[in-house]
mmCIF file of N, CA and C in Angstrom:
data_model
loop_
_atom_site.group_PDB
_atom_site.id
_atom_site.type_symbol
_atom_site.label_atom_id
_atom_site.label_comp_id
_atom_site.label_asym_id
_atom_site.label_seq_id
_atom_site.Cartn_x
_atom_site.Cartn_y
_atom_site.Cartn_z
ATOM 1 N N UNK X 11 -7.271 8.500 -11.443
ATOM 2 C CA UNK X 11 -7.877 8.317 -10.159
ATOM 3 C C UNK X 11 -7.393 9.427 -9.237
ATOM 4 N N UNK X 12 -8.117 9.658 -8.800
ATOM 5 C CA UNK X 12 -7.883 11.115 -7.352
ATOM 6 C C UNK X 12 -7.898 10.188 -5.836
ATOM 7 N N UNK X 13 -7.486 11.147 -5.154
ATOM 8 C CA UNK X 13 -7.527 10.961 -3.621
ATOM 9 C C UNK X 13 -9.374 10.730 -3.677
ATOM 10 N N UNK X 14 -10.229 11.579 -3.918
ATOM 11 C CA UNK X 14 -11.751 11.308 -3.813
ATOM 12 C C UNK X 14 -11.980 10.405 -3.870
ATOM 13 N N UNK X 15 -11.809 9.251 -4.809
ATOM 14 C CA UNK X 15 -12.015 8.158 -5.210
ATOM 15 C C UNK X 15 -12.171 7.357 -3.886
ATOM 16 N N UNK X 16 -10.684 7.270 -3.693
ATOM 17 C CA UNK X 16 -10.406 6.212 -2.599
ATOM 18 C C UNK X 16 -11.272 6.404 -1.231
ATOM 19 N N UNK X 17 -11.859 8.020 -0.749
ATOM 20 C CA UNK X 17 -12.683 8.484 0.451
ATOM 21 C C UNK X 17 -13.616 7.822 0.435
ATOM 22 N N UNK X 18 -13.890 7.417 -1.085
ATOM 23 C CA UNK X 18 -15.621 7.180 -1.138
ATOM 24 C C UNK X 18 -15.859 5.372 -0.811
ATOM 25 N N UNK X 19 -14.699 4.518 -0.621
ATOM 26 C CA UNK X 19 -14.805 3.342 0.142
ATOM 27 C C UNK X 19 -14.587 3.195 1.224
ATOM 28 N N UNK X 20 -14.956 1.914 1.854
ATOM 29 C CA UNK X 20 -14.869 1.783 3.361
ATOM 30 C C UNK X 20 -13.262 2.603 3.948
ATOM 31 N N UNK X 21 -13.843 3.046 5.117
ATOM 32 C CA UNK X 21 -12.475 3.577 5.793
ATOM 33 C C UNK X 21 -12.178 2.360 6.527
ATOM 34 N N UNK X 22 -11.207 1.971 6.879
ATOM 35 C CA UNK X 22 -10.861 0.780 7.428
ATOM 36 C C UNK X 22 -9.394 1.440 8.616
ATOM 37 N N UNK X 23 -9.594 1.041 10.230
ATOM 38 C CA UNK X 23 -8.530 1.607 10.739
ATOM 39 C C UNK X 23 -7.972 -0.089 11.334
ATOM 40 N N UNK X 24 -6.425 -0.296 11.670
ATOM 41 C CA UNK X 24 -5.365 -0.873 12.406
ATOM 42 C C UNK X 24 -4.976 -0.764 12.664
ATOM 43 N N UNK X 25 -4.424 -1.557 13.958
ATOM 44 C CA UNK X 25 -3.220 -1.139 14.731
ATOM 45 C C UNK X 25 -2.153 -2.323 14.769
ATOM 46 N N UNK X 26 -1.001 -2.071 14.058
ATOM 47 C CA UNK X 26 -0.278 -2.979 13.923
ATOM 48 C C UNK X 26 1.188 -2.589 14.604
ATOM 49 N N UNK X 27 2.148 -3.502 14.669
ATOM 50 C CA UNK X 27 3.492 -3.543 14.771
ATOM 51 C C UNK X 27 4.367 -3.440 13.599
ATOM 52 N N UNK X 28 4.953 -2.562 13.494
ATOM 53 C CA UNK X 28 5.714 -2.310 12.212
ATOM 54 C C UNK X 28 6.955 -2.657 12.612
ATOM 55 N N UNK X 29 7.449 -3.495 11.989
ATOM 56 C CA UNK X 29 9.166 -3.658 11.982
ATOM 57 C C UNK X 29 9.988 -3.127 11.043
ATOM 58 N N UNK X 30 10.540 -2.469 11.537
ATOM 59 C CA UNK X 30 11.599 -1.010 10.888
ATOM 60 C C UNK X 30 13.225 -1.370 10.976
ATOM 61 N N UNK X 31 13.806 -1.233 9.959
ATOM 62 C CA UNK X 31 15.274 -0.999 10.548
ATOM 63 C C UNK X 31 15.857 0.238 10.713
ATOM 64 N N UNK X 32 14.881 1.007 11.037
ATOM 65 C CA UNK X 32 15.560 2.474 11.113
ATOM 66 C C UNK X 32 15.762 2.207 12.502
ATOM 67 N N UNK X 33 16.161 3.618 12.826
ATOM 68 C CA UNK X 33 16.868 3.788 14.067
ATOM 69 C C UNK X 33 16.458 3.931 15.486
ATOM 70 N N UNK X 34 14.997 4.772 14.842
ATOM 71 C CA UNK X 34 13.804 4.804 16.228
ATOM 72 C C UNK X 34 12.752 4.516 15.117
ATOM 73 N N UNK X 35 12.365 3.287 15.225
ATOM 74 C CA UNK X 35 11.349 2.671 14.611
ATOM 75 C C UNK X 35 9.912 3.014 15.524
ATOM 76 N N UNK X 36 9.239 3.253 14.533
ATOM 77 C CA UNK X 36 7.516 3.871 15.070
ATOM 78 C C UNK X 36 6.786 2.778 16.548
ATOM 79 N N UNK X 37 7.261 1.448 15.821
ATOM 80 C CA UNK X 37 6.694 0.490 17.306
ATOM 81 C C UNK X 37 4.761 0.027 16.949
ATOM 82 N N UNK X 38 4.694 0.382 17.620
ATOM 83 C CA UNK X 38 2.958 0.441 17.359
ATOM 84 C C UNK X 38 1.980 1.752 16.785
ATOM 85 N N UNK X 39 1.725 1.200 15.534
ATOM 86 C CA UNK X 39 0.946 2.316 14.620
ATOM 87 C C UNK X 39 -0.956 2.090 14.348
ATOM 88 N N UNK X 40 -1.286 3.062 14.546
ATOM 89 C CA UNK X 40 -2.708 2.873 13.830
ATOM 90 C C UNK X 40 -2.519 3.513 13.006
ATOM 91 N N UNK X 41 -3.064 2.399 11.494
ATOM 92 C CA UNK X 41 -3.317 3.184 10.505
ATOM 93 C C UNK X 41 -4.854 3.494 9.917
ATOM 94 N N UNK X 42 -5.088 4.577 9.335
ATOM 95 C CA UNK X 42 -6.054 4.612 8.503
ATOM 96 C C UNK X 42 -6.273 5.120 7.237
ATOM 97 N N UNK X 43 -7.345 4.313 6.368
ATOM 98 C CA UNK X 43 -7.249 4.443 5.192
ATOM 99 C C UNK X 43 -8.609 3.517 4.680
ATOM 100 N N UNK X 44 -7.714 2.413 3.350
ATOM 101 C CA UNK X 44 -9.005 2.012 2.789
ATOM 102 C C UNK X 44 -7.981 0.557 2.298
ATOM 103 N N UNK X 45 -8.925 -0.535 2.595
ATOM 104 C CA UNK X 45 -8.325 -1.715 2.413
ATOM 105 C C UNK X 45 -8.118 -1.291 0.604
ATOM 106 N N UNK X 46 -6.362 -2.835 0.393
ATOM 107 C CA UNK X 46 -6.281 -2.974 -0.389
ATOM 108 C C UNK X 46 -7.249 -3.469 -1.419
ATOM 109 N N UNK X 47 -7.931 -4.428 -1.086
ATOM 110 C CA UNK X 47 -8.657 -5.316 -1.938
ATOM 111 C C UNK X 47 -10.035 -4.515 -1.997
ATOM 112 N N UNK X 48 -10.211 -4.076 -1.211
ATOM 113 C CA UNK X 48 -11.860 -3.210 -2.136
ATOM 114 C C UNK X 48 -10.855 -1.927 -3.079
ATOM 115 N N UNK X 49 -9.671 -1.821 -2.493
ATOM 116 C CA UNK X 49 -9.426 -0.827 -4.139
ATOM 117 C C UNK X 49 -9.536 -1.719 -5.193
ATOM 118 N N UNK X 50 -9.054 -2.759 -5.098
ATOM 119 C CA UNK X 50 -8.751 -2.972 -6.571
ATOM 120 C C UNK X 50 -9.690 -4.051 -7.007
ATOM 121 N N UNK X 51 -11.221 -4.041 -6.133
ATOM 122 C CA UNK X 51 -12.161 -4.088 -6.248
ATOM 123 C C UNK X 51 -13.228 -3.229 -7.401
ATOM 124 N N UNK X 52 -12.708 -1.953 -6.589
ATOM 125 C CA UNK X 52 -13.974 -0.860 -7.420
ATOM 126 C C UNK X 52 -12.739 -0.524 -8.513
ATOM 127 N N UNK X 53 -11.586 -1.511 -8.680
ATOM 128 C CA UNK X 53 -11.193 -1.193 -9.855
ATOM 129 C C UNK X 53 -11.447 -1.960 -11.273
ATOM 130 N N UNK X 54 -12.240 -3.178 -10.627
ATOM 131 C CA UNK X 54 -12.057 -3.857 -11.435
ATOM 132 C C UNK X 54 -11.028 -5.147 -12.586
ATOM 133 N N UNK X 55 -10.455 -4.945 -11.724
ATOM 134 C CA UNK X 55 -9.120 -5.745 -12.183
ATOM 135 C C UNK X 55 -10.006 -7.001 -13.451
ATOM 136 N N UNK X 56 -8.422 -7.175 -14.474
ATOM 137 C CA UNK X 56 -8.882 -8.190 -15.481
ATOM 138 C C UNK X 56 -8.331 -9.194 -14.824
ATOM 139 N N UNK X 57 -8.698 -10.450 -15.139
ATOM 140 C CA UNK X 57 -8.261 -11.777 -14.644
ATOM 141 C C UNK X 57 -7.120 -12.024 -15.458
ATOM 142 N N UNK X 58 -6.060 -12.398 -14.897
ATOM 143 C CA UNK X 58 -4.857 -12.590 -14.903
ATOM 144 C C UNK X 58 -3.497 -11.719 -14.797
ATOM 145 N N UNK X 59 -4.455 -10.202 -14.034
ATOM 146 C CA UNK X 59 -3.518 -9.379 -13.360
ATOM 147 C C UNK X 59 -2.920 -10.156 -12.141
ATOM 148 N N UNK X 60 -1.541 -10.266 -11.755
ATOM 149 C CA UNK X 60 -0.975 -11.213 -10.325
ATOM 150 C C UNK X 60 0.278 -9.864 -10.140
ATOM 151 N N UNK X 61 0.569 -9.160 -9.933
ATOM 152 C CA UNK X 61 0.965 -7.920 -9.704
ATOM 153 C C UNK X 61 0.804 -6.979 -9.521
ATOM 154 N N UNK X 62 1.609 -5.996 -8.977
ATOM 155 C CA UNK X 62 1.416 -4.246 -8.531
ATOM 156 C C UNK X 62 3.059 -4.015 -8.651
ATOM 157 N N UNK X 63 2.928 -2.857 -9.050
ATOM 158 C CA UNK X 63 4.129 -2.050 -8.631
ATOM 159 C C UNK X 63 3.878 -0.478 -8.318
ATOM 160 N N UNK X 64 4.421 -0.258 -7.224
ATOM 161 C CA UNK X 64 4.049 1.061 -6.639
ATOM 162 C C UNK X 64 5.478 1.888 -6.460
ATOM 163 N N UNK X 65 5.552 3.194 -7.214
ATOM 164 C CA UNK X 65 6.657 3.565 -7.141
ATOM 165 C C UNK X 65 6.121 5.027 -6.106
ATOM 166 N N UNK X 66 7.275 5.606 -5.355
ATOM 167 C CA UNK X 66 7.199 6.523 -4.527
ATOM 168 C C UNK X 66 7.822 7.875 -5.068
ATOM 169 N N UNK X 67 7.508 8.776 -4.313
ATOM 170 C CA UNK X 67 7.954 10.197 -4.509
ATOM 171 C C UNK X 67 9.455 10.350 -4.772
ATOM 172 N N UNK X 68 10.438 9.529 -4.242
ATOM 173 C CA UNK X 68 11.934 9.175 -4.311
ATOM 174 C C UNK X 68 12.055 8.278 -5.249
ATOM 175 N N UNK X 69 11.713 7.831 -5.904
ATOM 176 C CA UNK X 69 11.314 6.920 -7.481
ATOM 177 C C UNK X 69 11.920 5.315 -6.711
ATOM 178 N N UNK X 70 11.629 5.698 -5.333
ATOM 179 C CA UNK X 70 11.765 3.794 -4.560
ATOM 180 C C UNK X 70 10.652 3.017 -5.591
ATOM 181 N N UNK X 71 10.379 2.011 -5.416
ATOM 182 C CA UNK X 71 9.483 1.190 -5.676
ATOM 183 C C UNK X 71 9.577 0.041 -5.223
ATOM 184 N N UNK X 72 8.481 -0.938 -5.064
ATOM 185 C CA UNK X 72 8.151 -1.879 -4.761
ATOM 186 C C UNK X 72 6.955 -2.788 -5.734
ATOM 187 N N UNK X 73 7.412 -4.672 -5.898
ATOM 188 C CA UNK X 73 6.657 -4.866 -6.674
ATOM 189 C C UNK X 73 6.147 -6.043 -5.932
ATOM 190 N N UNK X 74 5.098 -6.514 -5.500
ATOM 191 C CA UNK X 74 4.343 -7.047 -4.436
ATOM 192 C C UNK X 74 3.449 -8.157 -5.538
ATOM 193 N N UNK X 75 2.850 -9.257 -5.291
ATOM 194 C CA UNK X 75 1.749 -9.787 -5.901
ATOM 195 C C UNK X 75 0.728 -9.522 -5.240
ATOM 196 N N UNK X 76 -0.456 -10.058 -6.123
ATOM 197 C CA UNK X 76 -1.652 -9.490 -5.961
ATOM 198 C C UNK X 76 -2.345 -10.533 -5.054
ATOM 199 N N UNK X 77 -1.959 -11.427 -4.824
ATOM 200 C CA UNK X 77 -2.645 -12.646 -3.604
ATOM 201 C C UNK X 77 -2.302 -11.761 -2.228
ATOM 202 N N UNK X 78 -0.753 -11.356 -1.983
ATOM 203 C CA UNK X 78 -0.675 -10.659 -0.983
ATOM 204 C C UNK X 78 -1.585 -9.801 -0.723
ATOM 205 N N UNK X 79 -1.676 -9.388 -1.646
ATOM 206 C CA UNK X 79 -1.807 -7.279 -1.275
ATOM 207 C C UNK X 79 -3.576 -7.501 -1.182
ATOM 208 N N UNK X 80 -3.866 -8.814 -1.451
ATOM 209 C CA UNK X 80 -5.586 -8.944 -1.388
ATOM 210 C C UNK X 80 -5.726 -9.339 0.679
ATOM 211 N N UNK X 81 -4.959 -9.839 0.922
ATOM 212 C CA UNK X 81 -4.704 -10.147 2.531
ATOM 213 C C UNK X 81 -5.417 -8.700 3.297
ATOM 214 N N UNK X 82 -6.862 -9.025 4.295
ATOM 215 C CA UNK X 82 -7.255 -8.195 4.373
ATOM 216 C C UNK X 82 -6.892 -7.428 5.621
ATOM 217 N N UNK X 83 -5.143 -7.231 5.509
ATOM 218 C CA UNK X 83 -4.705 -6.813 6.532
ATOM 219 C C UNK X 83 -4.243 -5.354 5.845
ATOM 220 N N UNK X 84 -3.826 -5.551 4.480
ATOM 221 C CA UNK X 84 -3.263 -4.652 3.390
ATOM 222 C C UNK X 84 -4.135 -3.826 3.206
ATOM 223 N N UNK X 85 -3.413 -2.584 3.437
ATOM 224 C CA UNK X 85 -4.240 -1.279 3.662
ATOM 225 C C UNK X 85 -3.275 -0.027 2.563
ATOM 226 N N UNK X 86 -3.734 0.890 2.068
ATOM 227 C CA UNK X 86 -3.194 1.908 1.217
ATOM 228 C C UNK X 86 -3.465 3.191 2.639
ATOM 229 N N UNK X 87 -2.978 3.456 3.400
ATOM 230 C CA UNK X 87 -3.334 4.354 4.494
ATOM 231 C C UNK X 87 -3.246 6.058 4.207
ATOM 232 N N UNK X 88 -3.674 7.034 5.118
ATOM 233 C CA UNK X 88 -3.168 8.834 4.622
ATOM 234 C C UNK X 88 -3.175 8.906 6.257
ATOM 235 N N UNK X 89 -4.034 8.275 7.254
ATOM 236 C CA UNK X 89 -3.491 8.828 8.488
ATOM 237 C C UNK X 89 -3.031 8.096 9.587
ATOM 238 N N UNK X 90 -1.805 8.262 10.341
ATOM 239 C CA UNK X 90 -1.123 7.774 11.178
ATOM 240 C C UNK X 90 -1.647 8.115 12.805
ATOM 241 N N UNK X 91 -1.854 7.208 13.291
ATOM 242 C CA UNK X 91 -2.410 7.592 14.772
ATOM 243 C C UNK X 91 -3.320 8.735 14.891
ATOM 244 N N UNK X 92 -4.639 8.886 14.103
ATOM 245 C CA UNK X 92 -5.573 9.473 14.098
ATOM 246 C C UNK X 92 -4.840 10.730 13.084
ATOM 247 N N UNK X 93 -3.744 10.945 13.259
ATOM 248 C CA UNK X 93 -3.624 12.960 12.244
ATOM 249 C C UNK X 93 -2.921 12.244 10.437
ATOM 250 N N UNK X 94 -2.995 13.456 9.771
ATOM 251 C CA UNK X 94 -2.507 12.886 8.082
ATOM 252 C C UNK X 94 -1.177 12.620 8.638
ATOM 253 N N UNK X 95 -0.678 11.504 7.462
ATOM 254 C CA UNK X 95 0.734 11.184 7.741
ATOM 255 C C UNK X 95 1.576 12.224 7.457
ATOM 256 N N UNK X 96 2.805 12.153 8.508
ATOM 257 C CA UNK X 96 3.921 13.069 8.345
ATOM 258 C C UNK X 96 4.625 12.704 7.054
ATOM 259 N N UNK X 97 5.077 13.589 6.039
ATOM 260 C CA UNK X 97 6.025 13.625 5.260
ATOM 261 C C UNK X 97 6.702 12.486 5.592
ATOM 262 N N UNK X 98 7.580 12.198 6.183
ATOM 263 C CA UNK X 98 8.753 11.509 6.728
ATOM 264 C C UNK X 98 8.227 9.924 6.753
ATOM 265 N N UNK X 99 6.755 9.689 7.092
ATOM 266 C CA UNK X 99 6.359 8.428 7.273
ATOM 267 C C UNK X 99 5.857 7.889 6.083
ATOM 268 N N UNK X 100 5.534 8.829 4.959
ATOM 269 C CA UNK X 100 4.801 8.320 3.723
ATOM 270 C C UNK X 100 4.052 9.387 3.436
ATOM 271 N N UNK X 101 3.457 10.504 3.606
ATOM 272 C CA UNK X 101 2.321 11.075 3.028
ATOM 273 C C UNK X 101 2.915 11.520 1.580
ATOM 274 N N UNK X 102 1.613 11.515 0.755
ATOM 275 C CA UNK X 102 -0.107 11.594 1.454
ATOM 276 C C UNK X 102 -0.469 10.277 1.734
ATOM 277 N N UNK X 103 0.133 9.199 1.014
ATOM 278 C CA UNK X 103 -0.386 7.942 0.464
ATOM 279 C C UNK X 103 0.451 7.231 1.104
ATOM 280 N N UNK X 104 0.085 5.781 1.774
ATOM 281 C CA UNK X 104 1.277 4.751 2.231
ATOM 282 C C UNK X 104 0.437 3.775 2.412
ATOM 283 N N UNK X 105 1.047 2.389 1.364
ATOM 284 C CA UNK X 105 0.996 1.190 1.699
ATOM 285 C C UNK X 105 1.255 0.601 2.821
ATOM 286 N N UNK X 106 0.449 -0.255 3.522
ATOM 287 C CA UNK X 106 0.675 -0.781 4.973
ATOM 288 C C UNK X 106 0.624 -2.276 4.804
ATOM 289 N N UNK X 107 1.971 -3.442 4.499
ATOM 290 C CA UNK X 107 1.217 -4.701 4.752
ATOM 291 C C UNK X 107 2.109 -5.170 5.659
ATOM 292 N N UNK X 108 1.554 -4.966 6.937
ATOM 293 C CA UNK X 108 2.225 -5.338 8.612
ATOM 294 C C UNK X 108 2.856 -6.580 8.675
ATOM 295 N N UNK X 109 2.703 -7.524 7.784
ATOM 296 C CA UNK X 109 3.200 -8.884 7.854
ATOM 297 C C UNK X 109 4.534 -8.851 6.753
ATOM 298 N N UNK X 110 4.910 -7.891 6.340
ATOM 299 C CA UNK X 110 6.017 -8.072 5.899
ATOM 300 C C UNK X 110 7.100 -6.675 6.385
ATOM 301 N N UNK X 111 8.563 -7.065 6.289
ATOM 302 C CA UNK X 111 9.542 -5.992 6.868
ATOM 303 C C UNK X 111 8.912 -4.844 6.164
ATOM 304 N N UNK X 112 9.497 -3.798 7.149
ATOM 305 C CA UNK X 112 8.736 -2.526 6.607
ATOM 306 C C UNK X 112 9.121 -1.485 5.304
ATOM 307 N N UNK X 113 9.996 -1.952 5.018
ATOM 308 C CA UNK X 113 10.620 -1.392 3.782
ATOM 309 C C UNK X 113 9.172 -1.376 2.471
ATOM 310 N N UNK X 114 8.569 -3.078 2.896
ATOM 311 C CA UNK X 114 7.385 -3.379 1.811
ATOM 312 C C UNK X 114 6.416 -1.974 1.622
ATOM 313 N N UNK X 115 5.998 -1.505 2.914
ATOM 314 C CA UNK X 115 5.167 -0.346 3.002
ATOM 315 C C UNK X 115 5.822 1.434 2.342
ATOM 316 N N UNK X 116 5.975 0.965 1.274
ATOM 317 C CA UNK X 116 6.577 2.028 1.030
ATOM 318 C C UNK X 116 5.768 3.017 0.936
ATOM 319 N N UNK X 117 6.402 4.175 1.477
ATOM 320 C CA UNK X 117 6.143 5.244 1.465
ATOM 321 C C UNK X 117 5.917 6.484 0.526
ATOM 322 N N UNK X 118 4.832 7.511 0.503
ATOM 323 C CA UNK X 118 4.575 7.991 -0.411
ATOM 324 C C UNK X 118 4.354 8.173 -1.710
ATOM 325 N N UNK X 119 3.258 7.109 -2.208
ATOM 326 C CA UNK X 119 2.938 6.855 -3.288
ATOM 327 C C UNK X 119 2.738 8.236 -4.758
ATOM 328 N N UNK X 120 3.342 7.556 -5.183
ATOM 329 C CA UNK X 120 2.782 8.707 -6.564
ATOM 330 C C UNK X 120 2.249 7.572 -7.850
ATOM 331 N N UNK X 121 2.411 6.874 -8.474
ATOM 332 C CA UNK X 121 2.248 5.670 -8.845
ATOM 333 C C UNK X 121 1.592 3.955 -8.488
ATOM 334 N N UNK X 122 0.670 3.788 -9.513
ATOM 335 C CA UNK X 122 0.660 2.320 -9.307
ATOM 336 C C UNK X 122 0.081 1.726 -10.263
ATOM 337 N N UNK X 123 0.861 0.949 -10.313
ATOM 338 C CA UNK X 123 0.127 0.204 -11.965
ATOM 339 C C UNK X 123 0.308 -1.858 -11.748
ATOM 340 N N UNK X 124 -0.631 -1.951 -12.009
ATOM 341 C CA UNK X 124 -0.974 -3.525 -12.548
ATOM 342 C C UNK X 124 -1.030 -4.151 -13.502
ATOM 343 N N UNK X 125 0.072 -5.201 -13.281
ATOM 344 C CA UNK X 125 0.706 -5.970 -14.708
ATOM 345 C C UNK X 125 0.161 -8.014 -14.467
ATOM 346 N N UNK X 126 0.400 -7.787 -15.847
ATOM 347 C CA UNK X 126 0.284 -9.168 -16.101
ATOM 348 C C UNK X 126 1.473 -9.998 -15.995
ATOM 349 N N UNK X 127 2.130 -11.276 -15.842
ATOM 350 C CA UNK X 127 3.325 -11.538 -16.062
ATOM 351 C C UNK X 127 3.904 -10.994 -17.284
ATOM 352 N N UNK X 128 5.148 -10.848 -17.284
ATOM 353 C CA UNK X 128 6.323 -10.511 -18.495
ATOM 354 C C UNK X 128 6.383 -11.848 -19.638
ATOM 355 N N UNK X 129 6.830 -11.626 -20.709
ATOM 356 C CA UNK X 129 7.489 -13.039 -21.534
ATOM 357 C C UNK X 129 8.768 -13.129 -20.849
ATOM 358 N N UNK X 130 9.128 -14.365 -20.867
ATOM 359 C CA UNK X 130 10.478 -15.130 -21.003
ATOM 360 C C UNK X 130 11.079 -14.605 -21.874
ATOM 361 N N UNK X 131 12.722 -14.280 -21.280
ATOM 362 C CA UNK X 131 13.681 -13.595 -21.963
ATOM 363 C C UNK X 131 14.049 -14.694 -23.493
ATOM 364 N N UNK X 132 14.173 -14.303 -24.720
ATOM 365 C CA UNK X 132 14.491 -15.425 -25.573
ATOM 366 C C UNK X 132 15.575 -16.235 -25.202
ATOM 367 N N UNK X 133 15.311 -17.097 -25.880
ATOM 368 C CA UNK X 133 16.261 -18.379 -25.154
ATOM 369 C C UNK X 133 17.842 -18.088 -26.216
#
């Protein structure tokens, strides 16, 4: 999948409150981008995917379920208050789900893949 991909669905913009524990936290952000759930819409998902894991440019990651990330507040964003996101905030790529601490929105995607549950460790 390319950046193209994602242009070619709805652009979707918000303005949310981000809660940060950094030091000078952003405060009030508009983001824009393309809702979560029409991505993984025109992706097609199989039934009984209930996960994501999105790892970042710093090999952070985050592993979120898929009921959340369908919340049509959850956004995959590239621009911050109308310009592309700064390095520092996430670019190119940044998860936005405003209802959780902001760590969730991790920043600068390079990765994402959708899993099914794991087996149980043997007993």
């Amino acid at each position: 999948m390319r950046f193209s991909d994602l242009q070619k669905l709805p652009e979707v913009t918000h303005t949310f409150l981000m809660q940060c524990g950094a030091a000078k936290p952003r405060g009030i952000v508009t983001w824009t981008g393309v809702s979560f759930a029409d991505f993984t819409t025109m992706l097609g998902l199989r039934p009984g995917v209930h996960y994501c894991r999105f790892t970042a440019a710093d090999s952070a990651y985050v592993d979120e379920d898929l009921t959340t990330l369908q919340n049509k507040q959850v956004m995959l964003a590239w621009l911050m208050n109308g310009d592309p996101i700064p390095p520092d905030h996430g670019a190119p790529l940044r998860l936005v789900i405003p209802f959780r601490y902001g760590n969730r929105s991790i920043k600068g995607i390079t990765d994402i893949l959708f899993a099914t549950p794991g087996l149980p460790a043997p007993a």
